[in-house]
Amino acid sequence: MSAGVLEVKDLRVYYHTSHGTVKAVDGVSFSLAQNERLGLVGESGSGKSTTGLAILRLIKPPGKIEQGEVRLDGIDVLGLSEAEMRRIRLGALALVAQGAMNSLNPVMRVGDQITDALVDHGVRASAREYVDRIGQLFERVGLRREIANRFPHELSGGMKQRVCIALAISLRPKVIVADEPTSALDVVVQRQVMDTLADVQTDLGAAVILIGHDMGLMAQFVDRLGVMYAGELVEVSPMEDVYAEPLHPYTRLLIACLPSLEQKGVFTGIPGLPPSLMSPPPGCPFHPRCPHVMERCRIERPVLRQVQSDRWVACHLFGGEAGAE
Ligand code: SF4
């Protein structure tokens, strides 16, 4: 994958528990170009949120980044001191977290929370300049300036999520990680919040990693999609190609699960359960659920390989001795 504003190579995040080691992210690599919107999808526990948190170095014990590289404009993020990392967080790498209420301080006015973040990142200004800057940020995300004087509990879910977006863009980051930013919102507000995120992203020229499981939302927002399964990326493809011709059997099943207008009210799922990340099956981790499983799949783990100019797949059906389908 070509060089971009963000390069992630062989990222591994393990949780060391008394029952054993959980390999939550196990060798994830991708790159992100300036202005690009990349989606990360997968079932719960597939490692998508952990990947986002690891990029920001927000993994808490017993989790640990075991291995890998995260480079932001060539800077080795994992090699920075904690003080340097604090500057980069928000300054160049921002997070729009899942569940806005949890990421806002309930006893502080929302405007003051953004002022605090600016001060913490070395922005020096007069009280009037702070008020003005925060007012502009709020208007940018579709909120009235006076909302800055409210407490989080005085705001709706959509407003809180907009405050989080205002905070995330306050220092014009290069990369925004948006982790299920609309999961707690109704579909109308969800659309408005995503439009706001798309607008500010275009304005800033920032790249976005959108983490979620809603394929409809992904189709509306992202340029490229990374599909995660059991801590690994199993397919990375342009969004329109994922819909037109999904390659990995797991991606095919994800697309097949989407409700269609022709089959109103008929919902299907993917048979079986995701594997234990403590003791995944040998070979391909998807093999117990895969309709195309071959003998080789039970023994040999497929690696993510380029199968078309802009498509990568980890499956023995493609590019290996079994040949592409
Ligand atoms: Fe299915 Fe084999 Fe491909 Fe895994 S490697 S997804 S089991 S065909």
Coordinates of C-alpha atoms and ligand atoms in Angstrom, one line a residue:
M1 CA 0.0 0.0 0.0
S2 CA 1.4 3.4 -1.0
A3 CA 3.0 5.9 1.5
G4 CA 0.5 8.2 3.1
V5 CA -0.1 10.6 6.0
L6 CA -0.4 7.6 8.3
E7 CA 1.4 4.3 7.9
V8 CA 0.5 1.3 10.2
K9 CA 2.8 -1.7 9.9
D10 CA 2.4 -5.1 11.5
L11 CA 0.6 -3.6 14.5
R12 CA 0.0 -6.1 17.4
V13 CA -1.9 -5.4 20.5
Y14 CA -2.2 -8.2 23.1
Y15 CA -4.0 -8.3 26.4
H16 CA -2.2 -10.4 29.0
T17 CA -4.8 -11.8 31.4
S18 CA -4.6 -14.5 34.1
H19 CA -6.3 -16.9 31.7
G20 CA -3.9 -16.3 28.8
T21 CA -3.0 -13.8 26.1
V22 CA -5.7 -12.3 24.0
K23 CA -4.4 -11.2 20.6
A24 CA -6.8 -8.4 20.0
V25 CA -4.9 -7.0 17.0
D26 CA -2.5 -9.3 15.3
G27 CA -0.4 -7.9 12.5
V28 CA -2.5 -5.1 11.0
S29 CA -1.0 -3.0 8.2
F30 CA -2.5 -0.2 6.1
S31 CA -1.8 3.3 4.9
L32 CA -4.0 6.3 4.8
A33 CA -3.6 9.2 2.3
Q34 CA -4.2 12.8 3.0
N35 CA -7.9 13.6 2.7
E36 CA -8.8 9.9 2.5
R37 CA -11.6 8.3 4.5
L38 CA -11.0 4.7 5.4
G39 CA -13.6 2.6 7.1
L40 CA -12.8 -0.3 9.5
V41 CA -15.6 -2.8 9.9
G42 CA -16.0 -6.2 11.6
E43 CA -18.0 -7.9 14.3
S44 CA -17.6 -7.0 17.9
G45 CA -14.2 -8.1 19.1
S46 CA -12.6 -8.1 15.6
G47 CA -10.0 -5.5 16.8
K48 CA -11.2 -2.4 14.9
S49 CA -11.6 -0.1 18.0
T50 CA -8.4 -1.5 19.5
T51 CA -6.6 -0.6 16.3
G52 CA -7.9 3.0 16.5
L53 CA -6.9 3.3 20.1
A54 CA -3.5 1.8 19.5
I55 CA -2.8 4.4 16.8
L56 CA -3.5 7.1 19.4
R57 CA -1.5 5.1 22.0
L58 CA -4.5 4.9 24.3
I59 CA -4.3 1.2 25.1
K60 CA -4.6 0.6 28.8
P61 CA -3.1 -2.3 30.8
P62 CA -3.4 -5.3 30.7
G63 CA -3.4 -4.3 27.0
K64 CA 0.0 -3.6 25.4
I65 CA 1.2 -2.7 22.0
E66 CA 3.6 -5.6 21.5
Q67 CA 4.9 -4.8 18.1
G68 CA 4.6 -2.7 15.0
E69 CA 4.9 0.8 13.6
V70 CA 2.6 3.7 13.4
R71 CA 4.1 6.6 11.4
L72 CA 2.4 9.9 11.1
D73 CA 4.1 11.9 8.3
G74 CA 7.1 9.8 8.8
I75 CA 7.2 10.3 12.6
D76 CA 7.4 7.1 14.7
V77 CA 4.4 7.6 17.0
L78 CA 5.1 4.5 19.1
G79 CA 8.7 5.8 19.8
L80 CA 7.6 9.2 21.2
S81 CA 7.8 10.1 24.9
E82 CA 4.6 10.5 26.8
A83 CA 4.9 14.3 26.7
E84 CA 5.5 14.3 23.0
M85 CA 2.5 12.0 22.5
R86 CA 0.3 14.3 24.5
R87 CA 1.1 17.1 22.1
I88 CA 0.5 15.0 19.0
R89 CA -2.8 13.7 20.4
L90 CA -5.4 16.3 19.4
G91 CA -2.7 18.4 17.7
A92 CA -2.2 16.0 14.8
L93 CA -4.1 12.8 15.7
A94 CA -7.6 13.3 17.1
L95 CA -10.3 10.9 18.4
V96 CA -14.0 11.2 18.2
A97 CA -14.9 8.7 20.8
Q98 CA -17.8 6.2 21.0
G99 CA -20.5 7.5 23.4
A100 CA -19.9 11.3 23.5
M101 CA -21.3 11.6 27.1
N102 CA -18.5 9.4 28.4
S103 CA -15.8 11.5 26.8
L104 CA -17.1 14.9 28.1
N105 CA -16.6 16.0 31.6
P106 CA -20.1 16.2 33.1
V107 CA -19.3 19.0 35.6
M108 CA -17.6 21.4 33.2
R109 CA -19.2 23.7 30.6
V110 CA -18.4 22.3 27.1
G111 CA -16.7 25.5 25.9
D112 CA -14.4 25.4 28.9
Q113 CA -13.4 21.8 28.1
I114 CA -12.2 22.9 24.7
T115 CA -10.4 25.9 26.2
D116 CA -8.7 23.6 28.6
A117 CA -7.5 21.4 25.6
L118 CA -6.2 24.4 23.7
V119 CA -4.3 25.7 26.8
D120 CA -2.9 22.2 27.4
H121 CA -1.6 22.2 23.8
G122 CA 0.2 25.6 24.2
V123 CA -2.4 27.9 22.6
R124 CA -2.1 31.2 24.4
A125 CA -4.8 33.8 23.8
S126 CA -6.9 36.4 25.7
A127 CA -10.2 35.3 27.2
R128 CA -12.1 37.1 24.4
E129 CA -10.0 35.3 21.8
Y130 CA -10.7 31.9 23.3
V131 CA -14.5 32.7 23.3
D132 CA -14.3 33.8 19.7
R133 CA -12.3 30.7 18.6
I134 CA -14.6 28.3 20.4
G135 CA -17.6 30.2 19.0
Q136 CA -16.2 29.7 15.4
L137 CA -15.6 26.0 16.1
F138 CA -19.1 25.5 17.3
E139 CA -20.6 27.3 14.3
R140 CA -18.4 25.1 12.1
V141 CA -20.1 22.0 13.5
G142 CA -23.6 23.4 13.3
L143 CA -24.0 24.6 16.9
R144 CA -24.9 28.0 18.2
R145 CA -22.1 29.9 19.9
E146 CA -24.0 30.1 23.2
I147 CA -24.0 26.3 23.5
A148 CA -20.4 26.7 24.8
N149 CA -21.9 27.8 28.1
R150 CA -23.9 24.7 28.6
F151 CA -23.1 21.5 30.6
P152 CA -23.1 18.2 28.7
H153 CA -26.4 17.1 30.4
E154 CA -28.1 20.1 28.9
L155 CA -27.4 18.9 25.4
S156 CA -28.9 16.2 23.2
G157 CA -26.9 13.2 22.0
G158 CA -26.4 14.8 18.6
M159 CA -25.2 18.1 20.1
K160 CA -22.8 16.3 22.4
Q161 CA -21.3 14.5 19.4
R162 CA -20.9 17.8 17.6
V163 CA -19.1 19.2 20.6
C164 CA -16.8 16.2 20.4
I165 CA -16.2 16.9 16.7
A166 CA -15.5 20.6 17.5
L167 CA -13.0 19.4 20.2
A168 CA -11.4 16.9 17.7
I169 CA -10.8 19.6 15.0
S170 CA -9.8 22.4 17.4
L171 CA -6.1 22.1 16.5
R172 CA -6.6 21.1 12.9
P173 CA -5.4 17.5 13.1
K174 CA -4.0 15.5 10.2
V175 CA -5.9 12.3 11.1
I176 CA -9.2 11.9 12.9
V177 CA -10.1 8.5 14.3
A178 CA -13.9 8.4 14.6
D179 CA -14.9 5.3 16.7
E180 CA -18.6 4.5 16.1
P181 CA -19.3 8.3 16.3
T182 CA -23.1 7.9 15.8
S183 CA -23.9 4.6 17.3
A184 CA -26.1 6.1 20.1
L185 CA -28.0 8.5 17.7
D186 CA -31.2 8.0 15.7
V187 CA -30.8 7.8 11.9
V188 CA -31.7 11.4 11.2
V189 CA -29.3 12.9 13.7
Q190 CA -26.7 10.2 12.6
R191 CA -26.9 11.5 9.1
Q192 CA -26.5 15.1 10.2
V193 CA -23.5 14.3 12.4
M194 CA -21.8 12.4 9.6
D195 CA -22.4 15.3 7.2
T196 CA -20.8 17.6 9.7
L197 CA -17.8 15.3 10.0
A198 CA -17.5 15.0 6.2
D199 CA -17.6 18.9 5.9
V200 CA -15.0 19.6 8.5
Q201 CA -12.8 16.8 7.2
T202 CA -12.9 18.3 3.7
D203 CA -12.2 21.8 5.1
L204 CA -9.2 20.6 7.0
G205 CA -7.9 18.2 4.4
A206 CA -7.6 15.7 7.2
A207 CA -7.7 11.9 6.8
V208 CA -10.4 10.0 8.7
I209 CA -10.6 6.4 10.0
L210 CA -14.2 5.6 10.6
I211 CA -14.7 2.6 12.9
G212 CA -18.1 0.9 12.9
H213 CA -20.2 -2.0 11.9
D214 CA -22.9 -0.2 9.9
M215 CA -22.2 -0.9 6.2
G216 CA -24.8 1.6 5.1
L217 CA -22.9 4.4 7.0
M218 CA -19.6 3.2 5.5
A219 CA -21.1 3.2 2.0
Q220 CA -22.1 6.9 2.4
F221 CA -18.9 8.1 4.0
V222 CA -15.7 6.2 3.2
D223 CA -13.5 5.9 0.1
R224 CA -11.9 2.6 1.1
L225 CA -13.0 -0.2 3.5
G226 CA -10.8 -2.4 5.7
V227 CA -12.7 -5.5 6.9
M228 CA -11.4 -7.0 10.1
Y229 CA -11.8 -10.5 11.5
A230 CA -10.2 -11.9 14.6
G231 CA -7.7 -9.1 15.0
E232 CA -6.6 -9.1 11.4
L233 CA -7.4 -7.2 8.2
V234 CA -8.8 -9.7 5.8
E235 CA -9.7 -7.3 2.9
V236 CA -8.9 -3.8 2.0
S237 CA -10.7 -2.5 -1.1
P238 CA -12.3 0.7 -2.5
M239 CA -15.8 1.0 -1.1
E240 CA -17.6 0.7 -4.4
D241 CA -15.7 -2.5 -5.2
V242 CA -16.7 -4.0 -1.9
Y243 CA -20.3 -3.7 -2.8
A244 CA -19.9 -4.6 -6.5
E245 CA -17.6 -7.6 -6.0
P246 CA -16.6 -8.5 -2.4
L247 CA -13.6 -10.8 -2.5
H248 CA -13.0 -12.4 0.9
P249 CA -15.7 -14.9 1.9
Y250 CA -16.3 -13.0 5.1
T251 CA -16.8 -9.8 3.3
R252 CA -19.2 -11.6 0.9
L253 CA -21.3 -12.8 3.9
L254 CA -21.3 -9.4 5.5
I255 CA -22.7 -7.9 2.2
A256 CA -25.2 -10.8 1.9
C257 CA -26.5 -10.0 5.4
L258 CA -27.6 -6.5 4.4
P259 CA -31.4 -6.2 4.2
S260 CA -32.7 -5.6 0.7
L261 CA -35.9 -3.9 -0.5
E262 CA -36.8 -7.0 -2.5
Q263 CA -36.6 -9.2 0.6
K264 CA -38.4 -6.9 3.1
G265 CA -38.3 -8.2 6.7
V266 CA -35.9 -11.1 5.9
F267 CA -32.7 -10.9 8.0
T268 CA -29.8 -13.3 7.8
G269 CA -26.7 -13.5 9.8
I270 CA -23.3 -15.2 9.4
P271 CA -23.5 -18.7 10.8
G272 CA -21.2 -19.6 13.7
L273 CA -19.4 -17.4 16.1
P274 CA -16.1 -15.4 16.0
P275 CA -13.2 -17.4 17.3
S276 CA -11.6 -17.0 20.7
L277 CA -8.8 -14.6 20.4
M278 CA -7.0 -16.5 23.2
S279 CA -6.9 -19.7 21.3
P280 CA -7.8 -19.0 17.6
P281 CA -8.2 -22.0 15.3
P282 CA -5.1 -23.0 13.3
G283 CA -4.8 -21.9 9.7
C284 CA -7.3 -19.3 8.6
P285 CA -9.2 -18.0 11.6
F286 CA -12.4 -17.8 9.5
H287 CA -12.2 -21.5 8.4
P288 CA -14.8 -22.9 10.8
R289 CA -17.4 -20.5 9.3
C290 CA -16.2 -20.3 5.7
P291 CA -18.4 -21.9 3.0
H292 CA -15.3 -22.2 0.7
V293 CA -13.0 -23.9 3.2
M294 CA -10.2 -26.1 1.8
E295 CA -7.8 -28.5 3.4
R296 CA -5.0 -25.9 3.2
C297 CA -7.2 -23.4 5.1
R298 CA -7.1 -25.6 8.2
I299 CA -3.3 -25.5 8.4
E300 CA -1.9 -22.4 6.7
R301 CA -2.7 -18.9 7.8
P302 CA -3.3 -16.7 4.8
V303 CA -1.5 -13.3 4.6
L304 CA -3.0 -10.0 3.3
R305 CA -1.7 -9.8 -0.3
Q306 CA -2.4 -7.5 -3.2
V307 CA -4.6 -9.1 -5.7
Q308 CA -5.6 -6.1 -7.9
S309 CA -4.0 -2.7 -8.2
D310 CA -6.0 -1.3 -5.2
R311 CA -7.3 -4.4 -3.5
W312 CA -5.8 -6.6 -0.8
V313 CA -7.2 -9.9 0.5
A314 CA -6.1 -12.5 3.1
C315 CA -7.5 -15.7 1.6
H316 CA -6.1 -18.8 -0.1
L317 CA -8.7 -18.4 -2.8
F318 CA -6.6 -15.5 -4.1
G319 CA -3.1 -15.3 -5.3
G320 CA -1.9 -18.5 -3.6
E321 CA -1.4 -22.0 -5.1
A322 CA -5.1 -22.5 -5.2
G323 CA -5.3 -19.6 -7.7
A324 CA -7.6 -16.6 -7.8
E325 CA -11.3 -17.3 -8.2
Ligands
SF4_1 FE1 -12.2 -19.4 3.6 FE2 -9.9 -20.6 3.2 FE3 -10.2 -18.1 2.4 FE4 -10.1 -18.7 5.0 S1 -8.5 -19.0 3.5 S2 -11.5 -17.3 4.0 S3 -11.2 -20.6 5.1 S4 -11.3 -19.9 1.6

